Amino acid sequence: MTATKARPGQTGGAKAAAPRVIKVDALARVEGEGALYVRVRDGVVQDIKFKIFEPPRFFEAFLEGRFHAEAPDITARICGICPIAYIMGASHAMEAALGIRTTEAIERLRRILYCGEWIQSHVLHAAMLHAPDFLELDDALQLAKANPAAVTDALRLKKLGNTLMEVVGGRSVHPVNTRVGGFYKAPKRTALTDLLPELRWGLEAADRLARLFGTFDFPRFEDDYLSLSLRHPDVYAIDRGRLVDSRGLDIPIEEFPEHFDEEHVAHSNALHGVRKADDVPYLVGPIARFNNNFDQLSEDARGVARACGLDGPVRNPFKSILVRMVETFYAVEEVIRLVEAYQPPDPPAIEVPVRAGEGTGCTEAPRGLCWHRYSLDTEGRILKARIVPPTAQNQPRIERDLLGVVETHIQLEDEALKWRCEQAIRNYDPCISCATHFLDLTIVRE
Amino acid sequence: MSGRSGVSGRILIIGIGHRLRRDDGVGPIVLDRLRAGGADGPCLLELGGEGAGLIEAWDGWDGVIVVDAMRSGRPPGTVVCLDAADGDIPAGTFRSSSHQFGLADAIAVARTLGRLPRSLRVVGVEGECFGFGEGLTPAVATAVEAVVAQVQAAAACLP
């Protein structure tokens, strides 16, 4: 991130105040580990660095030499909240490498599973981690005291997502029923149709929470995001599609590296996503999907969007909480549609022949595009793995937002400014790593 | 040790942790030892530590014991036993394997919503290293037997 130059008229002759340093030991309510450093001189932001400590490099190395069938289960451990995104991306990539494609029935069952993940991930973030911000509450505990009904609804809706993951995936954390080629066992029809009453409750609950969050005051902040997402001709893209952006790009997922790059930035172990043509940071995730594929949402989901105040492309990152609830509503509705028509796929998995090859898989994790590429030797062992998770792609976008947020709120006291920065980061529901919760925040005022 | 079925006396042991984050894996590894020692399979549950998931998991159980790695400034390998009946756990004591809305928050929110089990005990082990990789550091590996003993003792006390 380049430093913002001092504005004309504010020269080095200005009085130099002693630097003020603010340290925060933890970025509350964000998955994983990261650090934010902001340096301000005479009210002008000189430098912002948002650091992420990413696990994928470890996993890419860990995967080399392993059998292709292990990739979904190993990569699932990259994220405790969105294992399905990694299982699906890895499975699709291996299937592509091995020259096979699952049946439509298997794909539909995979979509139910993926919707379950969207529901539990989105509701957890929106209600327990993000909503407290808008009510100026410190955490979910205070929210539970202030509005126990909303928290109870959110917990029950999140549990519904987890139940779907259990019924289809065998376990809600690190599913055991998934494999390259499909599933080990297809759930009986009744195992899913038994959930319909709760799913119908879930639809109402998602609508209720969306409308509640629609009453929040949103900080005034806008940007014209370059939105990158999947797009599918028939449905709101979750598990398959081509890559599209908000400025006309439309490419197959295999061409992602030709247009987008990961540059290794010194201050972060993650690789930052930028569009190669012009080094522009791009956005992935709910807002990107919503902006690119609004027309693909169901009519009722579009109605929920309008009811909570979203009447066009979203340019305010704080409104990501609303988009998450609209997507939750859509996911519940989609599961109802798929479950009502469900017949167990037979066989539950297709044959997986072993051969050398290279394949790509890309799906929409709750947080955005999750791209996988693997190359295999003749015995089906992994030669090379490349995993591009959504939060790494959003890193420069987060930094750009933070620059804007700090500039806009520079007049605030440090504590309030720090909280705004944390809130801005939380807009992205970043999945920073899989096991820690420490963020250092340093603001240096010179 | 086996879980008892029936309206009362149902015990759930939750091991929180990530097996590929060194000492963060101690919770699941303790479950492995309990399982190997003949503990009742369905009463052992491995979770990532995300708070809402914990509240869901312990719903309906009479007695719950949670095992997790700590990062509290104590010497690595120190074992601590806490009882939720004595009050909320200080924030930041336990490393959340997942979100910041972790174990301590889950206990506090559950208490507010009336969703704490009748008895909930936490057995914590101070970790030393939480980087990427498999395997516990020596101090934590040495503490596993003591943790297993604490869990068994806590389970024996539960109604």
XYZ file of C-alpha atoms in Angstrom, chain A residues 122-422:
301
model
C -23.380 -15.815 7.329
C -25.683 -15.895 10.365
C -22.824 -16.387 12.793
C -21.016 -13.394 11.365
C -23.969 -11.098 10.798
C -25.673 -11.636 14.135
C -22.940 -12.516 16.607
C -19.907 -10.715 15.253
C -21.107 -7.792 13.123
C -24.499 -6.660 14.463
C -23.082 -5.582 17.841
C -21.056 -2.925 15.980
C -24.134 -1.166 14.688
C -25.706 -1.058 18.139
C -22.473 0.204 19.701
C -22.281 -2.927 21.782
C -19.011 -4.613 22.567
C -19.950 -8.156 21.803
C -22.579 -10.796 21.339
C -23.066 -11.081 25.086
C -24.308 -7.511 25.273
C -26.479 -8.162 22.250
C -27.920 -11.243 23.980
C -28.822 -9.052 26.973
C -30.259 -6.275 24.807
C -32.175 -8.445 22.361
C -32.347 -12.072 23.515
C -35.005 -12.909 20.918
C -32.756 -11.901 18.022
C -29.802 -13.852 19.400
C -31.996 -16.888 20.046
C -33.288 -16.683 16.460
C -29.751 -16.338 15.142
C -28.474 -19.324 17.124
C -31.378 -21.456 15.920
C -30.894 -20.372 12.301
C -27.164 -21.026 12.500
C -27.927 -24.453 13.944
C -30.174 -25.144 10.954
C -27.198 -24.525 8.687
C -25.124 -26.901 10.773
C -27.895 -29.509 10.741
C -27.910 -29.452 6.946
C -24.146 -29.938 6.981
C -24.554 -32.876 9.369
C -27.330 -34.562 7.458
C -25.572 -34.271 4.089
C -21.944 -34.136 5.174
C -22.072 -36.511 8.093
C -20.677 -34.007 10.575
C -21.082 -30.246 10.799
C -17.402 -29.590 11.422
C -15.078 -31.321 8.947
C -17.673 -33.410 7.108
C -16.868 -37.082 6.707
C -19.355 -38.006 3.982
C -17.786 -36.036 1.147
C -15.233 -37.323 -1.334
C -13.829 -36.639 -4.766
C -16.582 -37.886 -7.073
C -19.477 -37.220 -4.724
C -20.484 -38.733 -1.416
C -19.892 -41.959 0.489
C -23.605 -42.214 1.262
C -26.605 -40.312 -0.025
C -29.001 -39.260 2.729
C -32.476 -40.780 2.547
C -35.144 -38.457 1.230
C -36.870 -38.345 4.625
C -33.676 -37.250 6.346
C -33.969 -34.043 4.344
C -37.734 -33.636 4.039
C -37.980 -33.949 7.846
C -36.149 -30.615 7.945
C -38.732 -28.750 5.892
C -40.719 -27.345 8.847
C -37.536 -25.966 10.376
C -36.438 -24.652 6.982
C -39.708 -22.780 6.615
C -39.188 -21.298 10.069
C -35.665 -20.423 8.913
C -36.977 -18.474 5.958
C -39.084 -16.303 8.269
C -36.223 -15.902 10.719
C -33.804 -14.822 7.990
C -36.348 -12.298 6.765
C -36.878 -11.020 10.333
C -33.167 -10.605 10.995
C -32.605 -8.915 7.623
C -35.319 -6.386 8.360
C -33.998 -5.816 11.887
C -30.509 -5.149 10.534
C -32.053 -2.925 7.890
C -32.999 -0.493 10.680
C -29.343 0.059 11.627
C -27.566 3.340 10.983
C -24.826 2.743 8.484
C -21.627 4.839 8.469
C -21.414 6.970 5.357
C -18.762 5.413 3.216
C -18.888 4.410 -0.424
C -16.641 3.077 -3.126
C -17.138 1.871 -6.644
C -15.948 -1.687 -6.096
C -14.465 -3.812 -8.824
C -16.553 -6.876 -7.968
C -15.325 -10.337 -8.947
C -17.494 -13.403 -8.584
C -18.765 -16.515 -10.245
C -21.796 -16.261 -12.474
C -23.974 -19.150 -13.575
C -26.547 -18.929 -16.365
C -29.359 -20.521 -14.359
C -28.914 -19.885 -10.635
C -27.259 -17.531 -8.158
C -23.736 -18.898 -8.392
C -22.436 -20.748 -5.367
C -20.771 -23.947 -6.505
C -20.105 -23.418 -10.220
C -19.862 -20.779 -12.879
C -17.617 -18.566 -14.949
C -15.668 -15.670 -13.480
C -17.172 -12.262 -14.100
C -16.397 -8.804 -12.848
C -18.365 -5.598 -12.671
C -16.440 -4.061 -15.566
C -17.249 -6.623 -18.216
C -14.822 -9.486 -17.686
C -16.214 -12.956 -18.399
C -13.710 -15.836 -18.353
C -13.572 -19.511 -17.443
C -12.177 -20.207 -13.984
C -9.034 -21.722 -15.512
C -7.978 -18.285 -16.775
C -7.990 -16.666 -13.329
C -4.163 -16.501 -13.050
C -3.892 -14.767 -16.417
C -5.984 -11.849 -15.221
C -5.412 -11.727 -11.494
C -2.265 -11.990 -9.569
C -1.088 -12.549 -6.097
C 1.685 -10.188 -5.292
C 3.785 -10.963 -2.338
C 3.678 -7.912 -0.146
C 6.479 -7.580 2.352
C 4.394 -6.823 5.402
C 2.060 -9.765 5.077
C 2.501 -13.458 4.665
C -0.566 -13.479 2.459
C -0.447 -12.700 -1.207
C -2.575 -9.719 -2.164
C -5.080 -10.028 -4.939
C -4.869 -7.463 -7.695
C -6.139 -7.290 -11.260
C -3.080 -7.602 -13.475
C -4.175 -5.155 -16.144
C -4.074 -2.148 -13.871
C -3.110 -3.239 -10.373
C -6.594 -2.450 -9.112
C -7.629 -4.188 -5.913
C -10.797 -6.157 -6.438
C -13.586 -7.298 -4.155
C -14.890 -10.815 -3.645
C -17.662 -11.940 -1.329
C -21.331 -11.190 -0.719
C -21.335 -7.634 -2.066
C -19.443 -8.697 -5.194
C -21.905 -11.533 -5.797
C -24.906 -9.331 -5.075
C -23.692 -6.619 -7.434
C -22.907 -9.040 -10.268
C -25.797 -11.464 -9.873
C -28.724 -9.594 -8.302
C -30.930 -10.698 -11.183
C -30.177 -14.332 -10.326
C -31.585 -14.098 -6.808
C -35.099 -15.411 -6.341
C -37.930 -12.917 -6.496
C -38.519 -13.260 -2.763
C -34.845 -12.753 -1.974
C -34.837 -9.596 -4.104
C -37.897 -8.512 -2.104
C -36.039 -9.031 1.169
C -33.165 -6.976 -0.223
C -35.444 -4.087 -1.034
C -37.212 -4.377 2.324
C -33.937 -3.884 4.164
C -32.923 -0.945 2.028
C -30.871 -2.440 -0.775
C -32.275 -1.060 -4.006
C -29.312 -1.236 -6.342
C -25.642 -2.142 -6.463
C -24.106 -1.942 -3.001
C -21.304 0.585 -2.646
C -21.171 0.848 1.135
C -19.112 -1.981 2.658
C -20.899 -1.642 6.014
C -24.045 -2.894 4.291
C -22.400 -6.276 3.765
C -24.357 -7.352 6.859
C -27.586 -6.864 4.917
C -26.284 -8.727 1.882
C -25.299 -11.646 4.106
C -28.843 -11.874 5.424
C -30.304 -11.657 1.916
C -27.979 -14.459 0.848
C -28.981 -16.429 3.943
C -32.635 -16.034 2.972
C -31.824 -17.147 -0.565
C -29.827 -20.143 0.680
C -32.711 -21.334 2.894
C -35.136 -20.887 0.015
C -32.804 -22.750 -2.320
C -32.490 -25.651 0.109
C -36.292 -25.875 0.354
C -36.505 -26.011 -3.449
C -33.793 -28.663 -3.701
C -35.100 -30.757 -0.809
C -38.657 -30.817 -2.140
C -37.320 -32.271 -5.395
C -34.639 -34.455 -3.783
C -34.037 -38.018 -4.809
C -30.894 -39.682 -3.425
C -28.216 -39.817 -6.111
C -27.526 -43.417 -7.110
C -24.636 -44.095 -7.075
C -23.681 -41.506 -4.444
C -20.304 -41.039 -6.150
C -18.949 -41.565 -9.628
C -15.908 -43.628 -10.460
C -12.620 -41.810 -9.989
C -9.955 -43.133 -12.355
C -6.393 -42.266 -11.453
C -4.140 -40.561 -13.980
C -1.804 -37.614 -14.341
C -3.393 -34.257 -14.956
C -3.986 -30.731 -13.847
C -7.326 -29.296 -12.776
C -8.953 -26.156 -11.445
C -11.886 -25.744 -9.090
C -13.480 -22.473 -8.004
C -16.507 -21.908 -5.822
C -18.055 -19.119 -3.772
C -17.104 -19.566 -0.138
C -19.262 -17.460 2.183
C -16.461 -14.884 2.117
C -15.881 -15.001 -1.630
C -14.074 -16.865 -4.378
C -12.008 -19.830 -3.281
C -9.808 -21.028 -6.155
C -7.844 -24.316 -6.276
C -5.474 -25.787 -8.804
C -3.657 -29.108 -8.481
C -1.349 -31.099 -10.674
C -1.163 -34.863 -10.242
C 1.323 -37.533 -11.249
C 0.370 -40.827 -12.920
C -0.437 -42.355 -9.535
C -2.755 -39.515 -8.620
C -0.362 -37.986 -6.109
C -0.232 -34.222 -5.777
C 2.773 -32.633 -7.440
C 1.765 -29.076 -6.844
C -1.096 -27.278 -5.126
C -2.221 -23.698 -5.357
C -5.003 -22.338 -3.193
C -6.264 -18.762 -3.383
C -8.631 -18.044 -0.508
C -11.100 -15.153 -0.490
C -9.629 -13.133 2.330
C -6.198 -12.964 0.706
C -7.867 -11.584 -2.401
C -9.668 -8.966 -0.347
C -6.630 -7.794 1.544
C -5.735 -4.801 -0.637
C -9.404 -3.920 -0.813
C -9.584 -3.947 2.990
C -6.539 -1.704 3.137
C -8.099 0.673 0.632
C -11.301 0.830 2.695
C -9.292 1.423 5.851
C -7.494 4.329 4.220
C -10.857 5.869 3.398
C -12.323 5.164 6.825
C -9.335 6.656 8.641
C -9.314 9.741 6.407
C -13.043 10.233 6.885
C -12.918 9.806 10.653
C -9.523 11.328 11.357
C -11.076 13.786 13.789
C -12.139 11.008 16.163
C -10.249 10.155 19.314
C -7.937 7.182 18.911
C -10.199 4.709 20.715
C -13.180 5.590 18.549
C -11.038 5.584 15.406
C -9.617 2.200 16.321
C -13.116 0.821 16.764
C -14.147 2.181 13.338
C -11.144 0.428 11.775
C -12.064 -2.820 13.431
